[in-house]
Amino acid sequence: MTGADYFVPFRTKLRSMRSEPFGADPAGARMQRILSSPNFADGVFQNPLGARTRPSGSTLEFAKIYFQKEQRLRRAPAGTVPVHATTLADLAAPPATGLRLTWMGHSSVLAEIDGRRVLFDPVWGERCSPFPFAGPKRLHPVPVPLATLGPVDVVVISHDHYDHLDLPTIRALAGTDTVFAVPLGVGAHLERWGVAPDRLRELDWNEKAKVNGISLTATPARHFCGRGLRNNQHTLWASWAVSGPEHRIYHSGDTGYFPGFRDIGAEHGPFDATMIQIGAYSEYWPDIHMTPAEGMRAHLDLQGGRPHGVMVPIHWGTFNLAPHAWAEPAEWTKDAAEEAEQPAAFPRPGEPFEPAGTLPVETWWRAVSAPMAAPQWRTATPDAVPGGAPVARRDLDVAGER
């Protein structure tokens, strides 16, 4: 240790020792931007509507539910997820309608829009964790190797949680010519991982960037941030409105429901397609993730209060992150879409489709789903017994007859 080293603040030394997956803290000019943001107050970024970011209720009760053996089995597929092995042939020809979406699993979506390619929240790693030996592991393989995906004009990141910002994936993409559009503060992680500063478009809410004729606007979301044990809330989270000359799409990132969806729709919509988070919800964190019913409500808000475009459910099926059954988000979304008379797409991971074309609507998850607990969103029906008393709702075996 040199004499100069002795005077380096202890916190700075700790940051320098932090392993790469944890990223980097904002500093310098980036931190000055954060401090001057209208969305930063009392030392942290603020939500558009108050939100509890820590689980509520009894930790012991949650642990009992989460680690109970029968519940663990329901939170994973009972068979092999039928991934569509995306090939270069699938993506070689441009979309006939000018817009094609390929859900890669969880929140990762390749959007081909008006001749450009936008990749949302790419996570190709095996675990959404800072450690290669622990943390939620993939429930299905990636549909296509990242190296064969082809050139991407812009990578869009919604926030810095591990299931949305993946070190191995960013490192691989850092070696390409792609531009990265990220919320304010997140650029610090990417710079540490090898992304050149001139390829970053780091935006506060309602700021816009243009990349190769595509407009990208960071829009509000109701969530939180952080990659370390100490969450200082110095990186922003965002949803994204993306528009080309002919089409408009929206990616929710992670968010709880809030009335601001109506404002986003009025300013940037209506959208040809929305990619909406509908998985990893729980009564223990109701403010920061949406249920499928709330996700459908958000989609309709974004579309001016009426069915329009196509709703694509995301943030489900790939990682086990919440107490609900693995297939429950898809079943609930399907019911919510039918009730709202809103077209929704249910592609297999890796299955390209065009929102203006034939939508993938097959209930493919049922063939590999374990029986689910009685659906909370469906009401009991009277049985043909004296008095017409309602029967107890039974577990839903979606692999069999409904």
XYZ file of C-alpha atoms in Angstrom:
402
model
C 0.000 0.000 0.000
C 1.354 3.440 -0.930
C 0.959 6.552 1.172
C -1.646 7.885 -1.292
C -3.636 4.661 -1.009
C -3.976 5.203 2.710
C -6.105 8.292 2.167
C -8.545 6.725 -0.331
C -11.986 6.584 1.375
C -12.876 3.125 2.657
C -16.168 3.097 0.684
C -14.247 3.797 -2.532
C -11.935 0.872 -1.775
C -14.917 -1.404 -1.238
C -16.437 -0.339 -4.562
C -13.177 -1.063 -6.355
C -13.156 -4.574 -4.863
C -16.738 -5.316 -5.905
C -16.943 -8.098 -8.479
C -17.961 -7.231 -12.017
C -21.497 -8.714 -12.009
C -22.513 -6.119 -9.409
C -21.719 -3.364 -11.906
C -20.605 0.127 -10.938
C -22.024 3.086 -9.048
C -22.720 6.316 -10.958
C -20.139 9.037 -10.395
C -18.882 12.308 -11.844
C -20.987 13.936 -14.563
C -23.394 11.006 -14.548
C -24.065 11.511 -10.843
C -24.591 15.218 -11.409
C -27.275 14.402 -13.965
C -28.936 12.122 -11.433
C -28.865 14.756 -8.709
C -30.484 17.297 -11.043
C -33.205 14.918 -12.267
C -36.785 15.960 -11.454
C -37.389 12.308 -10.535
C -34.639 12.242 -7.888
C -35.393 13.477 -4.370
C -34.296 12.733 -0.808
C -31.277 10.838 -2.093
C -33.160 8.317 -4.269
C -35.133 8.044 -7.497
C -38.855 8.345 -6.815
C -41.771 6.364 -8.227
C -44.626 8.136 -10.048
C -46.901 6.649 -7.372
C -45.814 5.524 -3.920
C -44.612 1.923 -3.899
C -43.351 -0.508 -1.311
C -40.197 -2.014 -2.750
C -39.597 -4.529 0.032
C -41.858 -7.573 0.515
C -44.746 -6.933 2.866
C -46.279 -9.384 5.307
C -44.618 -12.116 7.306
C -41.226 -13.268 6.061
C -41.789 -16.603 7.788
C -45.146 -17.148 6.061
C -43.638 -16.251 2.698
C -40.760 -18.689 3.261
C -43.208 -21.479 4.132
C -45.090 -20.906 0.887
C -42.018 -20.445 -1.271
C -40.065 -23.472 -0.078
C -42.950 -25.914 0.399
C -42.218 -28.898 -1.864
C -45.598 -29.138 -3.598
C -45.583 -25.411 -4.355
C -42.042 -25.596 -5.730
C -43.145 -28.282 -8.184
C -46.004 -26.082 -9.403
C -43.640 -23.188 -10.040
C -41.730 -25.121 -12.706
C -42.865 -26.787 -15.933
C -43.668 -30.485 -15.589
C -42.011 -31.249 -18.927
C -39.778 -29.751 -21.590
C -40.859 -26.270 -22.676
C -41.503 -26.415 -26.450
C -39.014 -23.752 -27.497
C -39.141 -22.726 -31.136
C -35.582 -23.051 -32.365
C -35.294 -19.712 -34.142
C -33.145 -20.031 -37.244
C -31.640 -17.512 -39.599
C -34.331 -18.546 -42.089
C -37.034 -17.375 -39.673
C -35.576 -13.895 -39.581
C -33.895 -13.665 -42.981
C -36.790 -12.098 -44.884
C -38.047 -8.731 -43.641
C -41.494 -8.769 -42.015
C -44.202 -8.437 -44.648
C -46.108 -5.914 -42.523
C -43.064 -3.990 -41.316
C -43.309 -5.224 -37.706
C -42.265 -8.604 -36.315
C -41.730 -9.633 -32.702
C -39.796 -12.609 -31.346
C -40.164 -13.313 -27.635
C -36.958 -15.002 -26.483
C -38.294 -15.766 -22.996
C -38.833 -13.689 -19.842
C -38.654 -10.014 -20.921
C -36.260 -10.464 -23.855
C -37.881 -9.516 -27.163
C -36.403 -8.886 -30.603
C -38.525 -6.272 -32.377
C -38.043 -5.752 -36.100
C -39.702 -2.425 -36.737
C -39.681 -0.466 -39.995
C -36.403 -1.928 -41.184
C -34.576 -1.694 -37.850
C -33.875 -4.247 -35.116
C -34.438 -3.420 -31.440
C -33.540 -5.925 -28.709
C -35.267 -5.412 -25.364
C -33.796 -6.624 -22.037
C -31.600 -9.361 -23.529
C -30.764 -12.075 -21.007
C -28.906 -15.045 -22.483
C -27.221 -16.130 -19.225
C -28.057 -19.366 -17.412
C -28.903 -17.651 -14.122
C -30.272 -14.222 -13.246
C -27.793 -13.807 -10.440
C -24.351 -12.338 -9.740
C -23.133 -15.879 -9.066
C -22.749 -18.727 -11.590
C -23.575 -21.356 -8.930
C -26.678 -19.887 -7.272
C -29.825 -17.968 -8.085
C -32.809 -18.583 -10.389
C -31.827 -20.849 -13.268
C -33.353 -21.025 -16.728
C -36.379 -23.271 -17.149
C -35.798 -23.515 -20.901
C -32.813 -22.906 -23.175
C -32.404 -19.735 -25.194
C -34.102 -20.158 -28.592
C -31.125 -18.884 -30.605
C -27.444 -18.331 -29.807
C -26.715 -14.653 -29.383
C -23.846 -14.856 -31.851
C -26.199 -15.972 -34.645
C -28.987 -13.498 -33.910
C -27.559 -11.053 -36.423
C -26.882 -7.311 -36.156
C -28.996 -5.233 -33.806
C -29.456 -1.478 -34.197
C -30.211 -0.759 -30.555
C -30.348 -2.688 -27.287
C -32.921 -1.303 -24.831
C -32.581 -1.939 -21.085
C -35.499 -1.290 -18.725
C -33.578 -1.412 -15.409
C -30.603 -3.013 -13.739
C -32.054 -6.084 -12.002
C -30.306 -9.339 -12.908
C -33.215 -10.783 -14.872
C -33.134 -7.742 -17.200
C -29.473 -6.707 -17.292
C -27.159 -9.682 -17.772
C -23.367 -9.288 -17.664
C -22.419 -12.105 -20.111
C -25.010 -10.890 -22.616
C -23.892 -7.257 -22.423
C -20.252 -8.268 -22.768
C -21.067 -10.195 -25.925
C -23.052 -7.290 -27.367
C -20.349 -4.798 -26.394
C -18.229 -6.317 -29.141
C -20.767 -5.339 -31.805
C -21.741 -1.959 -33.256
C -25.068 -1.736 -31.453
C -26.203 1.329 -29.515
C -27.533 0.910 -25.953
C -30.554 2.891 -24.736
C -30.709 2.757 -20.936
C -32.321 4.625 -18.024
C -30.307 7.281 -16.224
C -27.497 5.795 -14.123
C -27.494 2.356 -15.749
C -24.730 3.428 -18.116
C -22.227 3.089 -15.262
C -22.710 -0.693 -15.295
C -22.327 -0.910 -19.057
C -19.179 1.199 -19.174
C -17.550 -1.075 -16.609
C -18.452 -4.046 -18.789
C -16.841 -2.651 -21.924
C -19.489 -0.530 -23.663
C -17.980 2.651 -25.083
C -19.578 5.855 -23.736
C -20.329 7.135 -27.242
C -22.597 4.104 -27.814
C -24.769 4.922 -24.789
C -28.051 6.830 -24.897
C -28.755 7.327 -21.193
C -32.190 8.845 -20.608
C -34.317 10.229 -17.814
C -38.088 9.733 -17.990
C -39.667 11.474 -20.982
C -36.317 12.005 -22.693
C -35.955 10.765 -26.247
C -33.173 9.421 -28.447
C -33.113 8.621 -32.153
C -31.145 5.703 -33.535
C -31.155 4.983 -37.282
C -34.576 6.552 -37.758
C -36.142 4.869 -34.713
C -37.341 7.044 -31.822
C -36.915 5.675 -28.289
C -38.501 7.386 -25.280
C -37.878 6.365 -21.675
C -41.295 6.487 -20.023
C -42.227 6.166 -16.335
C -42.647 2.851 -14.528
C -43.405 1.883 -10.928
C -40.536 -0.272 -9.755
C -37.064 0.001 -8.187
C -33.425 -0.781 -8.921
C -30.242 -2.268 -7.533
C -27.700 -5.051 -8.047
C -25.998 -5.149 -4.649
C -26.865 -5.938 -1.064
C -27.066 -2.222 -0.420
C -29.614 -0.697 -2.802
C -28.910 3.022 -3.087
C -31.602 3.709 -5.715
C -29.162 5.662 -7.875
C -30.160 4.018 -11.154
C -33.511 4.685 -12.765
C -36.044 2.167 -14.073
C -38.203 2.782 -17.144
C -40.713 1.501 -19.605
C -40.074 2.324 -23.278
C -42.112 3.733 -26.155
C -40.465 2.985 -29.495
C -41.659 4.317 -32.824
C -40.598 4.116 -36.445
C -42.023 5.812 -39.519
C -44.961 3.359 -39.623
C -45.249 1.513 -36.299
C -45.304 2.074 -32.550
C -44.537 -0.450 -29.824
C -44.256 -0.361 -26.035
C -42.227 -2.432 -23.563
C -43.263 -2.181 -19.920
C -40.097 -3.454 -18.263
C -41.050 -4.276 -14.676
C -43.774 -2.160 -13.118
C -46.691 -2.070 -10.779
C -49.942 -0.695 -12.085
C -50.328 3.095 -11.954
C -52.580 5.663 -13.686
C -49.664 7.029 -15.700
C -50.203 4.394 -18.390
C -53.017 6.589 -19.702
C -50.629 9.539 -20.038
C -48.016 7.401 -21.795
C -50.648 6.184 -24.254
C -51.956 9.682 -24.897
C -48.438 10.973 -25.565
C -46.920 8.078 -27.511
C -49.721 5.699 -28.522
C -51.795 4.062 -29.667
C -49.446 1.117 -30.121
C -49.433 -1.661 -32.686
C -48.191 -3.980 -29.940
C -47.439 -3.763 -26.252
C -45.121 -6.114 -24.374
C -46.509 -6.182 -20.844
C -45.102 -7.707 -17.636
C -47.672 -10.176 -16.286
C -45.522 -12.622 -14.295
C -43.643 -12.745 -10.966
C -46.496 -11.006 -9.144
C -47.367 -11.636 -5.502
C -49.457 -10.234 -2.699
C -46.130 -9.728 -0.934
C -45.032 -7.077 -3.487
C -48.256 -5.730 -5.068
C -46.844 -2.291 -5.932
C -43.926 -3.267 -8.161
C -45.219 -6.091 -10.395
C -48.567 -6.425 -12.143
C -50.958 -9.335 -12.139
C -52.275 -10.381 -15.563
C -55.519 -8.497 -14.858
C -53.540 -5.354 -14.084
C -51.386 -5.943 -17.141
C -54.477 -6.068 -19.337
C -55.756 -2.897 -17.694
C -52.410 -1.228 -18.404
C -52.579 -2.278 -22.060
C -56.054 -0.826 -22.439
C -54.958 2.402 -20.732
C -52.061 2.657 -23.172
C -54.525 2.252 -26.044
C -56.861 5.022 -24.958
C -59.207 2.794 -22.941
C -60.285 0.468 -25.725
C -59.073 -2.780 -27.279
C -56.445 -2.008 -29.889
C -53.270 -3.560 -31.245
C -51.862 -6.764 -29.770
C -50.927 -7.438 -26.158
C -47.868 -9.688 -25.699
C -47.383 -11.124 -22.190
C -43.772 -11.078 -20.999
C -41.805 -11.694 -17.786
C -42.993 -15.256 -17.287
C -42.063 -18.836 -18.159
C -38.257 -18.591 -18.024
C -37.268 -18.056 -14.379
C -38.918 -19.039 -11.103
C -39.232 -15.675 -9.320
C -42.544 -15.740 -7.419
C -44.913 -18.075 -5.523
C -47.475 -18.458 -8.306
C -47.705 -21.532 -10.529
C -45.533 -21.568 -13.631
C -48.404 -21.495 -16.145
C -50.733 -19.245 -14.141
C -49.677 -15.963 -15.829
C -50.494 -17.364 -19.275
C -53.857 -18.825 -18.228
C -54.896 -15.659 -16.419
C -53.780 -13.415 -19.294
C -55.717 -15.535 -21.763
C -58.884 -15.192 -19.669
C -58.343 -11.443 -19.196
C -57.839 -10.940 -22.937
C -61.000 -12.851 -23.782
C -63.008 -10.881 -21.247
C -61.718 -7.564 -22.620
C -62.065 -8.731 -26.237
C -58.442 -7.748 -26.695
C -56.213 -9.668 -29.144
C -53.250 -11.229 -27.343
C -50.338 -13.258 -28.674
C -48.926 -16.324 -26.919
C -45.820 -17.318 -28.886
C -43.516 -20.083 -27.815
C -40.097 -18.755 -26.831
C -38.320 -18.016 -30.092
C -41.433 -18.024 -32.290
C -41.523 -14.936 -34.559
C -44.885 -13.414 -35.433
C -46.269 -10.256 -36.973
C -48.910 -8.416 -34.909
C -50.785 -7.508 -38.086
C -50.724 -11.126 -39.270
C -51.844 -14.437 -37.807
C -51.306 -14.416 -34.057
C -49.909 -17.403 -32.138
C -52.730 -18.321 -29.765
C -52.186 -22.033 -29.077
C -52.133 -22.828 -25.354
C -48.791 -24.639 -25.656
C -47.969 -24.310 -21.946
C -50.791 -26.651 -20.933
C -48.996 -29.734 -22.205
C -46.094 -29.152 -19.813
C -47.860 -27.591 -16.827
C -48.308 -29.210 -13.450
C -51.821 -28.866 -11.989
C -52.365 -25.369 -10.627
C -54.127 -24.308 -7.467
C -57.740 -23.209 -7.845
C -57.555 -20.078 -10.006
C -58.060 -17.002 -7.862
C -59.474 -15.024 -10.786
C -62.285 -17.466 -11.606
C -65.436 -17.597 -9.545
C -66.902 -20.809 -8.208
C -69.900 -22.149 -10.071
C -73.032 -23.596 -8.394
C -73.190 -27.352 -8.424
C -76.394 -29.216 -9.192
C -77.077 -30.027 -5.555
C -80.019 -29.131 -3.325
C -79.883 -25.445 -2.580
C -77.487 -24.740 -5.427
C -74.554 -24.195 -3.087
C -71.280 -23.305 -4.807
C -68.740 -26.085 -4.975
C -65.201 -25.627 -3.805
C -62.920 -24.739 -6.648
C -60.591 -27.589 -7.482
C -57.078 -27.509 -8.774
C -56.934 -26.712 -12.473
C -55.261 -29.453 -14.488
C -54.456 -27.411 -17.591
C -52.764 -30.400 -19.170
C -56.116 -32.164 -19.225
C -59.632 -31.108 -20.048
C -60.885 -27.828 -18.577
